[in-house]
Tab-separated table of C-alpha atoms in Angstrom:
chain	number	residue	atom	x	y	z
A	1	MET	CA	-4.857	-11.666	-5.828
A	2	LEU	CA	-3.081	-8.700	-4.965
A	3	THR	CA	-4.211	-5.344	-6.993
A	4	VAL	CA	-3.154	-2.298	-6.989
A	5	ALA	CA	-5.078	-0.049	-4.948
A	6	SER	CA	-6.315	3.784	-6.787
A	7	ASP	CA	-4.628	6.542	-4.697
A	8	VAL	CA	-7.915	7.371	-3.041
A	9	ASP	CA	-8.102	4.163	-1.707
A	10	VAL	CA	-4.434	4.519	-0.858
A	11	LEU	CA	-5.689	7.260	1.490
A	12	VAL	CA	-8.750	5.885	2.722
A	13	ARG	CA	-6.999	2.657	3.889
A	14	PHE	CA	-3.684	4.727	5.663
A	15	GLY	CA	-6.487	7.379	7.304
A	16	ARG	CA	-8.293	4.169	9.131
A	17	ALA	CA	-4.951	2.861	9.925
A	18	LEU	CA	-4.100	6.019	11.458
A	19	ALA	CA	-7.347	6.760	12.948
A	20	ASP	CA	-6.850	4.493	16.041
A	21	PRO	CA	-3.770	5.534	18.474
A	22	ILE	CA	-3.052	1.979	19.075
A	23	ARG	CA	-2.731	0.902	15.579
A	24	CYS	CA	-0.502	4.310	15.297
A	25	ARG	CA	1.961	3.298	17.761
A	26	ILE	CA	2.300	-0.238	15.970
A	27	LEU	CA	3.127	1.537	12.777
A	28	LEU	CA	5.833	3.976	14.799
A	29	ALA	CA	7.008	0.551	16.231
A	30	LEU	CA	7.435	-1.071	13.385
A	31	ARG	CA	8.739	2.198	11.779
A	32	GLN	CA	11.898	1.478	13.652
A	33	ALA	CA	12.508	-2.148	13.260
A	34	PRO	CA	10.628	-5.526	12.447
A	35	ALA	CA	8.923	-7.320	15.335
A	36	TYR	CA	7.642	-10.179	16.852
A	37	PRO	CA	4.031	-9.886	18.019
A	38	ALA	CA	4.986	-10.837	21.688
A	39	ASP	CA	7.671	-8.348	21.838
A	40	LEU	CA	4.919	-5.933	20.161
A	41	ALA	CA	2.813	-6.684	23.086
A	42	ASP	CA	4.894	-6.209	25.805
A	43	GLN	CA	6.128	-2.681	24.456
A	44	LEU	CA	3.155	-1.291	23.551
A	45	GLY	CA	1.546	-2.326	26.830
A	46	ILE	CA	-1.452	-4.286	25.248
A	47	SER	CA	-2.742	-7.785	25.690
A	48	ARG	CA	-1.825	-10.105	22.270
A	49	THR	CA	-5.277	-10.352	21.675
A	50	ARG	CA	-5.704	-6.754	21.003
A	51	LEU	CA	-2.495	-6.655	19.061
A	52	SER	CA	-3.319	-9.569	16.998
A	53	ASN	CA	-6.433	-7.685	16.054
A	54	HIS	CA	-4.723	-4.437	15.452
A	55	LEU	CA	-2.134	-6.248	12.947
A	56	ALA	CA	-4.752	-7.965	11.064
A	57	CYS	CA	-6.122	-4.262	10.435
A	58	LEU	CA	-3.058	-3.214	9.226
A	59	ARG	CA	-2.744	-6.286	7.153
A	60	ASP	CA	-6.063	-5.906	5.503
A	61	CYS	CA	-5.055	-2.009	4.993
A	62	GLY	CA	-1.882	-3.358	3.247
A	63	LEU	CA	0.433	-1.351	5.505
A	64	VAL	CA	2.170	-4.030	7.276
A	65	VAL	CA	2.829	-7.962	6.220
A	66	THR	CA	4.200	-11.106	7.944
A	67	ALA	CA	7.723	-12.452	7.466
A	68	PRO	CA	7.770	-15.817	8.523
A	69	ASP	CA	11.144	-16.699	11.102
A	70	GLY	CA	11.206	-20.337	11.968
A	71	ARG	CA	8.058	-20.982	13.879
A	72	ARG	CA	7.610	-17.027	14.702
A	73	THR	CA	6.173	-14.630	12.339
A	74	ARG	CA	7.522	-11.250	12.037
A	75	TYR	CA	5.859	-8.179	11.588
A	76	GLU	CA	7.106	-5.091	9.250
A	77	LEU	CA	5.934	-2.555	7.138
A	78	ALA	CA	4.449	-3.392	3.630
A	79	ASP	CA	6.990	-0.969	2.001
A	80	GLU	CA	9.870	1.243	3.524
A	81	ARG	CA	8.188	4.162	2.408
A	82	LEU	CA	5.475	4.047	4.670
A	83	GLY	CA	8.563	4.814	7.380
A	84	HIS	CA	9.391	7.595	5.164
A	85	ALA	CA	5.389	9.054	4.983
A	86	LEU	CA	4.726	8.517	8.925
A	87	ASP	CA	7.876	10.401	9.601
A	88	ASP	CA	6.294	13.154	7.346
A	89	LEU	CA	3.041	13.142	8.856
A	90	ARG	CA	4.533	13.399	12.462
A	91	THR	CA	6.630	16.451	11.462
A	92	ALA	CA	4.035	17.960	9.605
A	93	VAL	CA	2.854	21.066	10.965
A	94	VAL	CA	-1.099	20.957	12.044
A	95	ALA	CA	-2.904	23.908	12.668
A	96	VAL	CA	-5.610	23.268	15.345
A	97	GLU	CA	-7.476	25.274	17.691
A	98	ALA	CA	-7.554	23.388	20.935
A	99	GLU	CA	-10.876	24.296	22.000
A	100	LYS	CA	-12.277	23.154	18.575
A	101	THR	CA	-13.143	20.136	16.347
A	102	CYS	CA	-14.705	20.013	13.544
A	103	PRO	CA	-18.858	20.287	13.158
A	104	ASP	CA	-19.180	16.343	12.368
A	105	THR	CA	-17.518	15.325	15.071
A	106	ASP	CA	-20.412	14.315	17.307
A	107	SER	CA	-22.497	13.128	14.583
A	108	LYS	CA	-19.948	11.529	12.632
A	109	GLY	CA	-17.167	10.702	15.352
A	110	CYS	CA	-14.002	12.099	13.345
A	111	CYS	CA	-11.682	14.501	14.769
């Protein structure tokens, strides 16, 4: 059963997806156009197994969906507004000092 996530839950899921560079690359690729897993793996230069694990995470986060296409399964962004959100995040100016990270980097693995 599908449910509507709270605002905080949506941001947490989006953050979890963006926390991994490969998942970011997948989302950016799907922002351009829907794709098949084999094509995505080739485009990103990763194994199909590794891609499958990341696609499962993105599906669980609710950011991508599958669309059956004959015997194949195509992946696409769950909502076209996600593409706009990715564009906005990509072009936002993030001010960080090159030599600094947050104080919790070592203990919490952030930044």
